[in-house]
PDB file of C-alpha atoms in Angstrom:
ATOM      1  CA  UNK A  20      -8.310  14.848   5.518  1.00  0.00           C
ATOM      2  CA  UNK A  21     -10.512  15.550   2.576  1.00  0.00           C
ATOM      3  CA  UNK A  22     -14.316  15.586   3.510  1.00  0.00           C
ATOM      4  CA  UNK A  23     -15.852  11.920   1.816  1.00  0.00           C
ATOM      5  CA  UNK A  24     -18.034  12.648  -1.380  1.00  0.00           C
ATOM      6  CA  UNK A  25     -19.830  10.339  -4.032  1.00  0.00           C
ATOM      7  CA  UNK A  26     -16.687   9.153  -5.520  1.00  0.00           C
ATOM      8  CA  UNK A  27     -15.066   7.854  -2.279  1.00  0.00           C
ATOM      9  CA  UNK A  28     -15.092   4.183  -2.163  1.00  0.00           C
ATOM     10  CA  UNK A  29     -13.131   4.150   1.066  1.00  0.00           C
ATOM     11  CA  UNK A  30     -12.980   6.573   3.473  1.00  0.00           C
ATOM     12  CA  UNK A  31     -10.142   5.844   6.663  1.00  0.00           C
ATOM     13  CA  UNK A  32     -10.398   8.186   9.619  1.00  0.00           C
ATOM     14  CA  UNK A  33      -8.289   8.234  12.592  1.00  0.00           C
ATOM     15  CA  UNK A  34      -6.800   4.472  12.098  1.00  0.00           C
ATOM     16  CA  UNK A  35      -4.766   3.499  14.775  1.00  0.00           C
ATOM     17  CA  UNK A  36      -2.824  -0.052  15.079  1.00  0.00           C
ATOM     18  CA  UNK A  37      -0.592  -0.625  18.266  1.00  0.00           C
ATOM     19  CA  UNK A  38       0.674  -3.756  18.796  1.00  0.00           C
ATOM     20  CA  UNK A  39       1.433  -4.925  22.386  1.00  0.00           C
ATOM     21  CA  UNK A  40       5.022  -5.539  24.244  1.00  0.00           C
ATOM     22  CA  UNK A  41       4.976  -7.938  26.522  1.00  0.00           C
ATOM     23  CA  UNK A  42       7.419  -8.818  29.126  1.00  0.00           C
ATOM     24  CA  UNK A  43       8.255 -10.821  32.696  1.00  0.00           C
ATOM     25  CA  UNK A  44       7.090 -14.151  34.071  1.00  0.00           C
ATOM     26  CA  UNK A  45       3.383 -13.430  33.639  1.00  0.00           C
ATOM     27  CA  UNK A  46       3.585 -11.829  30.216  1.00  0.00           C
ATOM     28  CA  UNK A  47       2.222  -8.599  30.832  1.00  0.00           C
ATOM     29  CA  UNK A  48       1.560  -5.512  28.293  1.00  0.00           C
ATOM     30  CA  UNK A  49       4.424  -3.058  29.303  1.00  0.00           C
ATOM     31  CA  UNK A  50       4.398  -0.863  25.983  1.00  0.00           C
ATOM     32  CA  UNK A  51       2.756  -0.168  22.816  1.00  0.00           C
ATOM     33  CA  UNK A  52       4.456  -0.150  19.580  1.00  0.00           C
ATOM     34  CA  UNK A  53       2.593   2.786  17.536  1.00  0.00           C
ATOM     35  CA  UNK A  54       2.676   1.233  14.172  1.00  0.00           C
ATOM     36  CA  UNK A  55      -0.447   3.487  12.849  1.00  0.00           C
ATOM     37  CA  UNK A  56      -1.093   6.315  15.168  1.00  0.00           C
ATOM     38  CA  UNK A  57      -4.234   8.292  13.949  1.00  0.00           C
ATOM     39  CA  UNK A  58      -4.132   8.118  10.192  1.00  0.00           C
ATOM     40  CA  UNK A  59      -6.936   9.484   8.159  1.00  0.00           C
ATOM     41  CA  UNK A  60      -7.449   9.750   4.103  1.00  0.00           C
ATOM     42  CA  UNK A  61      -9.861   8.797   1.689  1.00  0.00           C
ATOM     43  CA  UNK A  62      -9.391   6.722  -1.880  1.00  0.00           C
ATOM     44  CA  UNK A  63     -11.494   7.714  -4.816  1.00  0.00           C
ATOM     45  CA  UNK A  64     -13.283   5.047  -7.239  1.00  0.00           C
ATOM     46  CA  UNK A  65     -10.816   4.413  -9.917  1.00  0.00           C
ATOM     47  CA  UNK A  66      -8.105   6.070  -8.583  1.00  0.00           C
ATOM     48  CA  UNK A  67      -4.331   4.529  -7.405  1.00  0.00           C
ATOM     49  CA  UNK A  68      -3.257   6.044  -4.340  1.00  0.00           C
ATOM     50  CA  UNK A  69       0.298   5.484  -3.877  1.00  0.00           C
ATOM     51  CA  UNK A  70       1.822   5.345  -0.182  1.00  0.00           C
ATOM     52  CA  UNK A  71       5.552   5.910   0.435  1.00  0.00           C
ATOM     53  CA  UNK A  72       7.990   6.052   3.679  1.00  0.00           C
ATOM     54  CA  UNK A  73      10.817   4.462   4.935  1.00  0.00           C
ATOM     55  CA  UNK A  74      10.834   0.678   6.120  1.00  0.00           C
ATOM     56  CA  UNK A  75       8.540   0.350   9.235  1.00  0.00           C
ATOM     57  CA  UNK A  76       6.694   3.695   8.911  1.00  0.00           C
ATOM     58  CA  UNK A  77       3.423   1.543   8.901  1.00  0.00           C
ATOM     59  CA  UNK A  78       2.332   1.606   5.261  1.00  0.00           C
ATOM     60  CA  UNK A  79       2.095  -2.239   5.335  1.00  0.00           C
ATOM     61  CA  UNK A  80       0.341  -2.089   8.163  1.00  0.00           C
ATOM     62  CA  UNK A  81      -1.840   0.086   6.984  1.00  0.00           C
ATOM     63  CA  UNK A  82      -2.838  -1.746   4.015  1.00  0.00           C
ATOM     64  CA  UNK A  83      -3.347  -5.124   6.453  1.00  0.00           C
ATOM     65  CA  UNK A  84      -5.421  -3.309   9.000  1.00  0.00           C
ATOM     66  CA  UNK A  85      -7.630  -1.612   6.153  1.00  0.00           C
ATOM     67  CA  UNK A  86      -8.427  -5.173   4.830  1.00  0.00           C
ATOM     68  CA  UNK A  87      -8.768  -6.398   8.461  1.00  0.00           C
ATOM     69  CA  UNK A  88      -6.186  -9.006   8.147  1.00  0.00           C
ATOM     70  CA  UNK A  89      -4.814  -7.582  11.340  1.00  0.00           C
ATOM     71  CA  UNK A  90      -7.406  -5.834  13.510  1.00  0.00           C
ATOM     72  CA  UNK A  91      -7.516  -2.124  14.293  1.00  0.00           C
ATOM     73  CA  UNK A  92      -6.956  -0.825  17.859  1.00  0.00           C
ATOM     74  CA  UNK A  93      -9.212   2.193  16.854  1.00  0.00           C
ATOM     75  CA  UNK A  94     -10.575   4.330  14.092  1.00  0.00           C
ATOM     76  CA  UNK A  95     -13.047   3.714  11.117  1.00  0.00           C
ATOM     77  CA  UNK A  96     -12.642   2.277   7.593  1.00  0.00           C
ATOM     78  CA  UNK A  97     -15.882   2.554   5.628  1.00  0.00           C
ATOM     79  CA  UNK A  98     -15.531   0.667   2.233  1.00  0.00           C
ATOM     80  CA  UNK A  99     -18.282   1.170  -0.276  1.00  0.00           C
ATOM     81  CA  UNK A 100     -20.722   2.589   2.722  1.00  0.00           C
ATOM     82  CA  UNK A 101     -19.578  -0.442   5.185  1.00  0.00           C
ATOM     83  CA  UNK A 102     -17.579  -0.373   8.172  1.00  0.00           C
ATOM     84  CA  UNK A 103     -15.191  -2.553   8.018  1.00  0.00           C
ATOM     85  CA  UNK A 104     -13.956  -2.262  11.566  1.00  0.00           C
ATOM     86  CA  UNK A 105     -17.140  -3.279  12.756  1.00  0.00           C
ATOM     87  CA  UNK A 106     -18.208  -5.758  10.389  1.00  0.00           C
ATOM     88  CA  UNK A 107     -18.996  -9.309  11.683  1.00  0.00           C
ATOM     89  CA  UNK A 108     -17.676 -12.430  10.345  1.00  0.00           C
ATOM     90  CA  UNK A 109     -20.269 -12.812   7.679  1.00  0.00           C
ATOM     91  CA  UNK A 110     -20.260  -9.202   6.221  1.00  0.00           C
ATOM     92  CA  UNK A 111     -16.478  -9.622   6.004  1.00  0.00           C
ATOM     93  CA  UNK A 112     -17.124 -12.806   3.976  1.00  0.00           C
ATOM     94  CA  UNK A 113     -18.893 -10.784   1.537  1.00  0.00           C
ATOM     95  CA  UNK A 114     -16.537  -7.624   1.457  1.00  0.00           C
ATOM     96  CA  UNK A 115     -13.525 -10.135   0.611  1.00  0.00           C
ATOM     97  CA  UNK A 116     -14.924 -10.451  -2.601  1.00  0.00           C
ATOM     98  CA  UNK A 117     -14.452  -6.727  -3.474  1.00  0.00           C
ATOM     99  CA  UNK A 118     -11.004  -6.311  -1.535  1.00  0.00           C
ATOM    100  CA  UNK A 119      -7.725  -8.007  -2.359  1.00  0.00           C
ATOM    101  CA  UNK A 120      -4.109  -8.110  -1.528  1.00  0.00           C
ATOM    102  CA  UNK A 121      -1.070  -8.586  -3.838  1.00  0.00           C
ATOM    103  CA  UNK A 122       1.822  -9.586  -1.511  1.00  0.00           C
ATOM    104  CA  UNK A 123       5.310  -8.438  -1.612  1.00  0.00           C
ATOM    105  CA  UNK A 124       6.824 -11.676  -1.446  1.00  0.00           C
ATOM    106  CA  UNK A 125       4.619 -14.064  -4.202  1.00  0.00           C
ATOM    107  CA  UNK A 126       6.451 -17.234  -3.400  1.00  0.00           C
ATOM    108  CA  UNK A 127       5.624 -17.200   0.521  1.00  0.00           C
ATOM    109  CA  UNK A 128       1.992 -15.875  -0.681  1.00  0.00           C
ATOM    110  CA  UNK A 129       1.818 -19.433  -2.418  1.00  0.00           C
ATOM    111  CA  UNK A 130       1.283 -23.125  -1.362  1.00  0.00           C
ATOM    112  CA  UNK A 131       4.374 -25.111  -2.774  1.00  0.00           C
ATOM    113  CA  UNK A 132       2.299 -28.292  -2.629  1.00  0.00           C
ATOM    114  CA  UNK A 133      -0.116 -26.901  -4.844  1.00  0.00           C
ATOM    115  CA  UNK A 134      -0.686 -26.196  -8.881  1.00  0.00           C
ATOM    116  CA  UNK A 135      -1.148 -22.332  -9.195  1.00  0.00           C
ATOM    117  CA  UNK A 136      -3.974 -23.148 -11.128  1.00  0.00           C
ATOM    118  CA  UNK A 137      -5.839 -24.364  -7.484  1.00  0.00           C
ATOM    119  CA  UNK A 138      -4.069 -21.334  -5.582  1.00  0.00           C
ATOM    120  CA  UNK A 139      -5.744 -19.112  -7.985  1.00  0.00           C
ATOM    121  CA  UNK A 140      -9.264 -21.135  -8.279  1.00  0.00           C
ATOM    122  CA  UNK A 141      -9.079 -21.237  -4.706  1.00  0.00           C
ATOM    123  CA  UNK A 142     -10.866 -17.682  -3.681  1.00  0.00           C
ATOM    124  CA  UNK A 143     -13.536 -18.614  -6.272  1.00  0.00           C
ATOM    125  CA  UNK A 144     -14.446 -21.705  -4.641  1.00  0.00           C
ATOM    126  CA  UNK A 145     -14.800 -20.350  -1.175  1.00  0.00           C
ATOM    127  CA  UNK A 146     -16.970 -17.830  -2.685  1.00  0.00           C
ATOM    128  CA  UNK A 147     -19.586 -20.011  -3.861  1.00  0.00           C
ATOM    129  CA  UNK A 148     -18.222 -21.194  -7.498  1.00  0.00           C
ATOM    130  CA  UNK A 149     -18.824 -24.810  -7.195  1.00  0.00           C
ATOM    131  CA  UNK A 150     -18.600 -25.528 -10.987  1.00  0.00           C
ATOM    132  CA  UNK A 151     -14.792 -26.854 -11.566  1.00  0.00           C
ATOM    133  CA  UNK A 152     -15.060 -26.036 -15.471  1.00  0.00           C
ATOM    134  CA  UNK A 153     -16.258 -22.330 -14.370  1.00  0.00           C
ATOM    135  CA  UNK A 154     -13.470 -21.764 -12.210  1.00  0.00           C
ATOM    136  CA  UNK A 155     -11.304 -23.185 -14.397  1.00  0.00           C
ATOM    137  CA  UNK A 156     -12.294 -20.955 -17.333  1.00  0.00           C
ATOM    138  CA  UNK A 157     -11.753 -17.974 -14.874  1.00  0.00           C
ATOM    139  CA  UNK A 158      -8.335 -19.189 -13.666  1.00  0.00           C
ATOM    140  CA  UNK A 159      -7.529 -19.744 -17.249  1.00  0.00           C
ATOM    141  CA  UNK A 160      -8.598 -16.327 -18.237  1.00  0.00           C
ATOM    142  CA  UNK A 161      -7.153 -14.265 -15.564  1.00  0.00           C
ATOM    143  CA  UNK A 162      -3.513 -16.289 -16.525  1.00  0.00           C
ATOM    144  CA  UNK A 163      -3.807 -15.103 -20.205  1.00  0.00           C
ATOM    145  CA  UNK A 164      -4.563 -11.470 -18.632  1.00  0.00           C
ATOM    146  CA  UNK A 165      -1.240 -11.286 -16.903  1.00  0.00           C
ATOM    147  CA  UNK A 166       0.526 -12.726 -19.790  1.00  0.00           C
ATOM    148  CA  UNK A 167       0.663 -16.366 -18.816  1.00  0.00           C
ATOM    149  CA  UNK A 168      -0.551 -19.648 -20.552  1.00  0.00           C
ATOM    150  CA  UNK A 169      -3.351 -22.205 -19.823  1.00  0.00           C
ATOM    151  CA  UNK A 170      -0.710 -25.093 -19.216  1.00  0.00           C
ATOM    152  CA  UNK A 171       0.936 -22.808 -16.680  1.00  0.00           C
ATOM    153  CA  UNK A 172      -2.203 -23.887 -14.377  1.00  0.00           C
ATOM    154  CA  UNK A 173      -0.771 -27.323 -13.832  1.00  0.00           C
ATOM    155  CA  UNK A 174       2.679 -26.346 -12.753  1.00  0.00           C
ATOM    156  CA  UNK A 175       3.855 -25.239  -9.211  1.00  0.00           C
ATOM    157  CA  UNK A 176       5.259 -22.133  -7.656  1.00  0.00           C
ATOM    158  CA  UNK A 177       9.087 -23.512  -7.750  1.00  0.00           C
ATOM    159  CA  UNK A 178       8.763 -23.875 -11.127  1.00  0.00           C
ATOM    160  CA  UNK A 179       8.399 -19.874 -12.266  1.00  0.00           C
ATOM    161  CA  UNK A 180      10.521 -17.018 -11.854  1.00  0.00           C
ATOM    162  CA  UNK A 181       9.977 -14.084  -9.529  1.00  0.00           C
ATOM    163  CA  UNK A 182       8.512 -11.843 -11.947  1.00  0.00           C
ATOM    164  CA  UNK A 183       5.795 -14.530 -13.106  1.00  0.00           C
ATOM    165  CA  UNK A 184       4.875 -15.714  -9.317  1.00  0.00           C
ATOM    166  CA  UNK A 185       4.047 -12.040  -9.018  1.00  0.00           C
ATOM    167  CA  UNK A 186       2.066 -12.225 -11.976  1.00  0.00           C
ATOM    168  CA  UNK A 187       0.327 -15.519 -10.492  1.00  0.00           C
ATOM    169  CA  UNK A 188      -0.365 -13.412  -7.272  1.00  0.00           C
ATOM    170  CA  UNK A 189      -2.399 -10.481  -9.433  1.00  0.00           C
ATOM    171  CA  UNK A 190      -4.003 -12.925 -11.162  1.00  0.00           C
ATOM    172  CA  UNK A 191      -5.169 -14.338  -8.110  1.00  0.00           C
ATOM    173  CA  UNK A 192      -6.069 -11.128  -6.819  1.00  0.00           C
ATOM    174  CA  UNK A 193      -8.216 -10.449  -9.706  1.00  0.00           C
ATOM    175  CA  UNK A 194      -9.953 -13.915  -9.704  1.00  0.00           C
ATOM    176  CA  UNK A 195     -12.672 -12.530  -7.898  1.00  0.00           C
ATOM    177  CA  UNK A 196     -13.014  -9.214  -9.957  1.00  0.00           C
ATOM    178  CA  UNK A 197     -12.476  -6.973  -6.781  1.00  0.00           C
ATOM    179  CA  UNK A 198     -13.075  -3.487  -6.976  1.00  0.00           C
ATOM    180  CA  UNK A 199     -10.261  -2.461  -4.564  1.00  0.00           C
ATOM    181  CA  UNK A 200      -6.425  -3.928  -4.658  1.00  0.00           C
ATOM    182  CA  UNK A 201      -3.925  -3.267  -1.754  1.00  0.00           C
ATOM    183  CA  UNK A 202      -0.519  -3.630  -3.853  1.00  0.00           C
ATOM    184  CA  UNK A 203       1.607  -3.907  -0.651  1.00  0.00           C
ATOM    185  CA  UNK A 204       5.263  -3.533  -2.557  1.00  0.00           C
ATOM    186  CA  UNK A 205       4.368  -5.743  -5.615  1.00  0.00           C
ATOM    187  CA  UNK A 206       7.315  -5.010  -7.826  1.00  0.00           C
ATOM    188  CA  UNK A 207      10.002  -4.414  -4.912  1.00  0.00           C
ATOM    189  CA  UNK A 208      11.594  -7.968  -5.052  1.00  0.00           C
ATOM    190  CA  UNK A 209      12.198  -7.797  -9.012  1.00  0.00           C
ATOM    191  CA  UNK A 210      14.529  -6.767 -11.541  1.00  0.00           C
ATOM    192  CA  UNK A 211      14.024  -3.643 -13.022  1.00  0.00           C
ATOM    193  CA  UNK A 212      13.058  -4.673 -16.217  1.00  0.00           C
ATOM    194  CA  UNK A 213      10.418  -7.179 -14.900  1.00  0.00           C
ATOM    195  CA  UNK A 214       9.265  -4.187 -12.957  1.00  0.00           C
ATOM    196  CA  UNK A 215       8.073  -2.071 -15.725  1.00  0.00           C
ATOM    197  CA  UNK A 216       6.451  -5.070 -17.151  1.00  0.00           C
ATOM    198  CA  UNK A 217       4.477  -5.601 -14.045  1.00  0.00           C
ATOM    199  CA  UNK A 218       3.499  -2.246 -13.603  1.00  0.00           C
ATOM    200  CA  UNK A 219       2.411  -1.868 -16.884  1.00  0.00           C
ATOM    201  CA  UNK A 220       0.102  -5.078 -16.440  1.00  0.00           C
ATOM    202  CA  UNK A 221      -1.352  -3.257 -13.078  1.00  0.00           C
ATOM    203  CA  UNK A 222      -1.850   0.198 -15.204  1.00  0.00           C
ATOM    204  CA  UNK A 223      -3.601  -2.032 -18.186  1.00  0.00           C
ATOM    205  CA  UNK A 224      -5.769  -3.886 -15.809  1.00  0.00           C
ATOM    206  CA  UNK A 225      -6.844  -1.170 -13.823  1.00  0.00           C
ATOM    207  CA  UNK A 226      -8.321   0.565 -16.860  1.00  0.00           C
ATOM    208  CA  UNK A 227      -9.806  -2.399 -18.218  1.00  0.00           C
ATOM    209  CA  UNK A 228     -11.609  -3.720 -14.922  1.00  0.00           C
ATOM    210  CA  UNK A 229     -12.018  -0.177 -13.434  1.00  0.00           C
ATOM    211  CA  UNK A 230      -9.863  -1.232 -10.310  1.00  0.00           C
ATOM    212  CA  UNK A 231      -8.857   0.914  -7.287  1.00  0.00           C
ATOM    213  CA  UNK A 232      -5.320   0.569  -5.947  1.00  0.00           C
ATOM    214  CA  UNK A 233      -3.482   1.419  -2.525  1.00  0.00           C
ATOM    215  CA  UNK A 234      -0.245   1.031  -4.335  1.00  0.00           C
ATOM    216  CA  UNK A 235       2.583   0.356  -1.288  1.00  0.00           C
ATOM    217  CA  UNK A 236       6.230   1.370  -2.307  1.00  0.00           C
ATOM    218  CA  UNK A 237       9.719   2.567  -1.448  1.00  0.00           C
ATOM    219  CA  UNK A 238      10.428   3.558  -4.866  1.00  0.00           C
ATOM    220  CA  UNK A 239       9.462   7.228  -5.859  1.00  0.00           C
ATOM    221  CA  UNK A 240       9.920   6.713  -9.202  1.00  0.00           C
ATOM    222  CA  UNK A 241       7.545   3.890  -8.986  1.00  0.00           C
ATOM    223  CA  UNK A 242       4.847   5.730  -7.549  1.00  0.00           C
ATOM    224  CA  UNK A 243       5.261   8.821  -9.819  1.00  0.00           C
ATOM    225  CA  UNK A 244       4.767   6.130 -12.522  1.00  0.00           C
ATOM    226  CA  UNK A 245       1.437   4.422 -11.555  1.00  0.00           C
ATOM    227  CA  UNK A 246      -0.344   6.701  -8.998  1.00  0.00           C
ATOM    228  CA  UNK A 247      -2.812   9.207  -9.060  1.00  0.00           C
ATOM    229  CA  UNK A 248      -2.155  10.639  -5.322  1.00  0.00           C
ATOM    230  CA  UNK A 249       0.708  10.243  -3.222  1.00  0.00           C
ATOM    231  CA  UNK A 250       0.644   9.690   0.719  1.00  0.00           C
ATOM    232  CA  UNK A 251       3.865  10.118   2.660  1.00  0.00           C
ATOM    233  CA  UNK A 252       4.101   8.129   5.835  1.00  0.00           C
ATOM    234  CA  UNK A 253       6.782   8.626   8.453  1.00  0.00           C
ATOM    235  CA  UNK A 254       6.594   6.767  11.899  1.00  0.00           C
ATOM    236  CA  UNK A 255       3.317   5.677  11.882  1.00  0.00           C
ATOM    237  CA  UNK A 256       1.687   9.073  10.811  1.00  0.00           C
ATOM    238  CA  UNK A 257       0.935  10.706   7.468  1.00  0.00           C
ATOM    239  CA  UNK A 258       2.811  13.562   6.742  1.00  0.00           C
ATOM    240  CA  UNK A 259       2.132  14.807   3.269  1.00  0.00           C
ATOM    241  CA  UNK A 260      -1.028  13.977   0.907  1.00  0.00           C
ATOM    242  CA  UNK A 261      -1.693  15.516  -2.616  1.00  0.00           C
ATOM    243  CA  UNK A 262      -1.869  14.854  -6.513  1.00  0.00           C
ATOM    244  CA  UNK A 263       1.361  13.228  -7.943  1.00  0.00           C
ATOM    245  CA  UNK A 264       2.053  16.137 -10.102  1.00  0.00           C
ATOM    246  CA  UNK A 265       1.612  18.488  -7.376  1.00  0.00           C
ATOM    247  CA  UNK A 266       4.186  16.920  -4.904  1.00  0.00           C
ATOM    248  CA  UNK A 267       6.510  16.177  -7.340  1.00  0.00           C
ATOM    249  CA  UNK A 268       6.512  19.954  -8.299  1.00  0.00           C
ATOM    250  CA  UNK A 269       5.753  21.503  -4.762  1.00  0.00           C
ATOM    251  CA  UNK A 270       6.469  18.920  -1.752  1.00  0.00           C
ATOM    252  CA  UNK A 271       5.868  21.181   1.455  1.00  0.00           C
ATOM    253  CA  UNK A 272       6.938  18.705   4.261  1.00  0.00           C
ATOM    254  CA  UNK A 273      10.647  18.575   4.904  1.00  0.00           C
ATOM    255  CA  UNK A 274      10.802  14.695   5.076  1.00  0.00           C
ATOM    256  CA  UNK A 275       8.979  14.573   1.512  1.00  0.00           C
ATOM    257  CA  UNK A 276      11.495  16.952   0.066  1.00  0.00           C
ATOM    258  CA  UNK A 277      14.441  14.926   1.541  1.00  0.00           C
ATOM    259  CA  UNK A 278      12.967  11.911   0.027  1.00  0.00           C
ATOM    260  CA  UNK A 279      12.505  13.819  -3.226  1.00  0.00           C
ATOM    261  CA  UNK A 280      16.166  15.134  -3.326  1.00  0.00           C
ATOM    262  CA  UNK A 281      17.263  11.541  -3.232  1.00  0.00           C
ATOM    263  CA  UNK A 282      16.136  10.443  -6.442  1.00  0.00           C
ATOM    264  CA  UNK A 283      18.625   9.030  -8.522  1.00  0.00           C
ATOM    265  CA  UNK A 284      18.788  10.604 -12.156  1.00  0.00           C
ATOM    266  CA  UNK A 285      19.585   7.629 -14.717  1.00  0.00           C
ATOM    267  CA  UNK A 286      21.177   9.843 -17.346  1.00  0.00           C
ATOM    268  CA  UNK A 287      24.761  10.354 -16.377  1.00  0.00           C
ATOM    269  CA  UNK A 288      24.552  13.453 -18.360  1.00  0.00           C
ATOM    270  CA  UNK A 289      21.889  15.329 -16.807  1.00  0.00           C
ATOM    271  CA  UNK A 290      22.979  17.336 -13.738  1.00  0.00           C
ATOM    272  CA  UNK A 291      20.590  17.566 -11.152  1.00  0.00           C
ATOM    273  CA  UNK A 292      19.757  21.125  -9.936  1.00  0.00           C
ATOM    274  CA  UNK A 293      17.963  19.708  -6.733  1.00  0.00           C
ATOM    275  CA  UNK A 294      19.819  20.529  -3.750  1.00  0.00           C
ATOM    276  CA  UNK A 295      20.655  16.748  -1.667  1.00  0.00           C
ATOM    277  CA  UNK A 296      19.330  16.962   1.783  1.00  0.00           C
ATOM    278  CA  UNK A 297      21.075  14.203   4.016  1.00  0.00           C
ATOM    279  CA  UNK A 298      19.013  13.739   6.879  1.00  0.00           C
ATOM    280  CA  UNK A 299      20.825  13.050  10.315  1.00  0.00           C
ATOM    281  CA  UNK A 300      20.464  10.306  12.888  1.00  0.00           C
ATOM    282  CA  UNK A 301      18.205   7.362  12.495  1.00  0.00           C
ATOM    283  CA  UNK A 302      14.633   6.898  12.353  1.00  0.00           C
ATOM    284  CA  UNK A 303      12.933   6.716  16.134  1.00  0.00           C
ATOM    285  CA  UNK A 304      11.276   3.520  17.644  1.00  0.00           C
ATOM    286  CA  UNK A 305       7.288   3.242  17.267  1.00  0.00           C
ATOM    287  CA  UNK A 306       7.996   1.842  20.838  1.00  0.00           C
ATOM    288  CA  UNK A 307       8.729   5.189  22.507  1.00  0.00           C
ATOM    289  CA  UNK A 308       8.197   7.967  19.435  1.00  0.00           C
ATOM    290  CA  UNK A 309       9.405  11.575  20.182  1.00  0.00           C
ATOM    291  CA  UNK A 310       7.146  14.370  21.394  1.00  0.00           C
ATOM    292  CA  UNK A 311       5.487  16.792  19.469  1.00  0.00           C
ATOM    293  CA  UNK A 312       6.485  16.406  15.584  1.00  0.00           C
ATOM    294  CA  UNK A 313       7.754  12.763  15.215  1.00  0.00           C
ATOM    295  CA  UNK A 314      10.266  14.243  12.579  1.00  0.00           C
ATOM    296  CA  UNK A 315      11.564  16.935  14.545  1.00  0.00           C
ATOM    297  CA  UNK A 316      14.815  15.019  15.671  1.00  0.00           C
ATOM    298  CA  UNK A 317      15.853  14.454  11.755  1.00  0.00           C
ATOM    299  CA  UNK A 318      14.387  17.576  10.463  1.00  0.00           C
ATOM    300  CA  UNK A 319      16.629  20.764   9.145  1.00  0.00           C
ATOM    301  CA  UNK A 320      14.152  23.577   9.709  1.00  0.00           C
ATOM    302  CA  UNK A 321      12.889  22.281  12.931  1.00  0.00           C
ATOM    303  CA  UNK A 322      12.526  24.696  16.127  1.00  0.00           C
ATOM    304  CA  UNK A 323      12.450  22.768  19.307  1.00  0.00           C
ATOM    305  CA  UNK A 324      10.351  25.416  21.079  1.00  0.00           C
ATOM    306  CA  UNK A 325       7.365  24.379  18.816  1.00  0.00           C
ATOM    307  CA  UNK A 326       8.495  21.236  17.052  1.00  0.00           C
ATOM    308  CA  UNK A 327       9.480  19.340  20.041  1.00  0.00           C
ATOM    309  CA  UNK A 328       6.288  20.364  22.049  1.00  0.00           C
ATOM    310  CA  UNK A 329       2.983  20.461  19.512  1.00  0.00           C
ATOM    311  CA  UNK A 330       2.001  17.763  17.413  1.00  0.00           C
ATOM    312  CA  UNK A 331       1.306  19.604  14.231  1.00  0.00           C
ATOM    313  CA  UNK A 332      -1.976  19.360  12.430  1.00  0.00           C
ATOM    314  CA  UNK A 333      -2.409  17.039   9.322  1.00  0.00           C
ATOM    315  CA  UNK A 334      -4.260  20.597   6.983  1.00  0.00           C
ATOM    316  CA  UNK A 335      -4.288  21.609   4.011  1.00  0.00           C
ATOM    317  CA  UNK A 336      -1.965  23.848   3.185  1.00  0.00           C
ATOM    318  CA  UNK A 337      -3.354  24.738  -0.359  1.00  0.00           C
ATOM    319  CA  UNK A 338      -6.614  23.488  -2.402  1.00  0.00           C
ATOM    320  CA  UNK A 339      -6.130  19.533  -2.465  1.00  0.00           C
ATOM    321  CA  UNK A 340      -2.635  19.657  -0.746  1.00  0.00           C
ATOM    322  CA  UNK A 341      -2.402  18.445   2.825  1.00  0.00           C
ATOM    323  CA  UNK A 342       0.555  18.496   5.279  1.00  0.00           C
ATOM    324  CA  UNK A 343       1.604  17.892   8.737  1.00  0.00           C
ATOM    325  CA  UNK A 344       4.513  20.728   9.367  1.00  0.00           C
ATOM    326  CA  UNK A 345       4.121  23.823  11.496  1.00  0.00           C
ATOM    327  CA  UNK A 346       5.920  25.622   8.759  1.00  0.00           C
ATOM    328  CA  UNK A 347       4.709  24.035   5.528  1.00  0.00           C
TER     329      UNK A 347
END
C-alpha cells in the first residue's frame, strides 16, 4: 500500500468484512463469507479512484464498509484524520456531512411516498438546517446543478425516468456539500447515451466542488473515462492498483490482463491487436476461497507449487504500480 501523506483524504488499512453463516437449530455460526479480506489503499483528495472487478468480488462491500453503513470486521479506515472504524455515534454523525453515497438503484433508494424535494432536503434537516426556506433554496440549487428544474422538487420518484432518478440521487448526495462520495455503480442500470450524460455531470461537479470519488463499476471503459487511478478486485482481495493510463498500457496481473482483453472496440472497422484471454472455470466462493493466490484456479500462468501454496504479497512492482502476483 502507498504510504499516507498530506494529500491522502482516506487511508484504508487491512480492511476485512466477514459475514457469518448460521445453521442448525441454535443458529450457530458455522462459517464466514470473506467478502473483503485484508484490503489496503488510499484515496487522495480531489481524485477519482475507480474500483473494478466481477460481481461478488467485494467492491460494493468496501464502499459501504468505509462509510460504516456496514460494520467492519477488522482494519482501520482513517478519513481526514479520524478513524471511522472506531468512531462513536456522535463523531460518526459529524463525519456523515463529508461522506455520502450514490446508490446503484436510484429508485429503491428513494421513498416512493415522498416528493423528491423532501428526500434531497432530509439530510439538511438531520444535520441542523432548520430553516425550510434555506433548505428549499439548497434543494433547488442542487436540482439545477444536475440538470433538473425547480418544479421537479414537487414530483414523486415514479414520475421520473431512470436517468433522472440517478440525477436526483446525485443531488441528494451533494446537498450537504461533502468532501467524499462513494459512487456505487451509478450508471450500470442506465442506457449508454444516458450513462455519458451522468458521467459528465459527475466530472463537472467534481471540478466545481473539489470532490473526491470512489467510483465502483463493472465497465472498464467507464472507469477509464472518469478515474485518475484504478484498483482491481478479485474475490475479496485487491490484485492491482495504479494510474489509469499505466493500467491500460501495462497491466501486470493476469486477471487484469484478462479483463483488458475483453474490452469491446465499438468501431467494426478497427481490428484489435489484443489477444483474447478466456478464463476457465467459475469464480470460487468467498465462503471457501482457494489456498494461496485466490486467482490460481483460473490463472493461465499459475505454477501450482507456488501459487496454490503462498498468498502473493501486494507489492510495488514499479513506482506507483502495485500488484499481488508472484510473477508480476
